[in-house]
Every structure is written in C-alpha cells, then in structure tokens.
C-alpha cells in the first residue's frame, strides 16, 4: 500500500537518535500517549471515508540484544 499511495498523500519519516537506556521507558509512555491523542483527533471527524495506517517503532540499532528475545 505504501508504494501504491501517491507521495503527496503520505508522510513517511525516520529519526536515529543517541540516548540513555534510562529514558526508554518514558519514551515508550510518550509514544503511547501520542498514539492515543492522534487516534482521538483523527476519529473525531464527520467524514470517515479513508483508512490510514500509522506505524511507530523504537528499538536499539547499535548492538544485538537477547533480552526478551523469543
């Protein structure tokens, strides 16, 4: 669906950031709050005739981790 959608009808972005592992739990909470606020904003529409997909991921990319793998 991504490549079939006109570039003017989508927003696709990525960031890479260095941070402390101590901030990850709070970052996850902020992501959850953002998703809920955005969903509420978008669902509060008179006309609901299109469906959109939002994907957000937060994971380390600098080293392999086996914690929680499975």
Coordinates of C-alpha atoms in Angstrom, one line a residue:
X1 CA 0.0 0.0 0.0
X2 CA 2.9 2.4 0.7
X3 CA 4.2 2.4 -2.8
X4 CA 0.8 2.5 -4.4
X5 CA -0.1 5.7 -2.5
X6 CA 0.7 9.0 -4.1
X7 CA 3.7 10.7 -2.3
X8 CA 1.5 13.7 -1.7
X9 CA -0.9 11.6 0.3
X10 CA 1.6 10.1 2.8
X11 CA 4.1 11.2 5.3
X12 CA 7.0 8.8 5.9
X13 CA 9.9 9.8 8.2
X14 CA 12.6 8.2 10.4
X15 CA 14.9 9.5 13.0
X16 CA 18.0 8.0 14.6
X17 CA 19.0 9.3 18.0
X18 CA 21.6 8.6 20.6
X19 CA 20.1 8.4 24.1
X20 CA 20.4 6.8 27.5
X21 CA 18.6 3.5 28.1
X22 CA 17.2 5.1 31.3
X23 CA 15.0 7.2 29.1
X24 CA 13.4 4.4 27.1
X25 CA 10.5 3.6 29.4
X26 CA 9.4 7.2 29.4
X27 CA 9.8 7.4 25.7
X28 CA 7.5 4.4 25.3
X29 CA 4.9 6.1 27.5
X30 CA 5.2 9.3 25.4
X31 CA 4.7 7.2 22.2
X32 CA 1.6 5.6 23.7
X33 CA 0.2 9.0 24.7
X34 CA 0.8 10.4 21.3
X35 CA -0.9 7.4 19.5
X36 CA -4.0 7.8 21.7
X37 CA -4.1 11.6 21.2
X38 CA -3.7 11.2 17.4
X39 CA -6.3 8.5 17.2
X40 CA -8.8 10.6 19.1
X41 CA -8.1 13.6 16.9
X42 CA -8.5 11.7 13.7
X43 CA -11.5 9.7 14.8
X44 CA -13.3 13.0 15.7
X45 CA -14.2 13.6 12.1
X46 CA -17.6 14.0 10.4
X47 CA -16.4 12.3 7.3
X48 CA -14.6 9.0 7.8
X49 CA -14.2 7.7 4.2
X50 CA -10.5 6.7 4.2
X51 CA -8.4 4.4 6.3
X52 CA -4.8 5.2 7.3
X53 CA -2.0 3.2 8.8
X54 CA 0.4 4.6 11.4
X55 CA 3.5 2.6 12.4
X56 CA 5.9 3.7 15.1
X57 CA 8.9 1.7 16.3
X58 CA 11.6 2.3 18.9
X59 CA 14.4 -0.2 19.2
X60 CA 18.2 -0.2 19.6
X61 CA 20.3 -0.4 16.4
X62 CA 23.8 -0.2 17.7
X63 CA 24.2 -3.7 19.2
X64 CA 22.4 -7.0 19.3
X65 CA 20.4 -7.7 22.4
X66 CA 19.0 -11.0 23.5
X67 CA 17.0 -9.7 26.5
X68 CA 13.3 -10.6 25.9
X69 CA 14.1 -12.4 22.7
X70 CA 11.9 -15.3 21.8

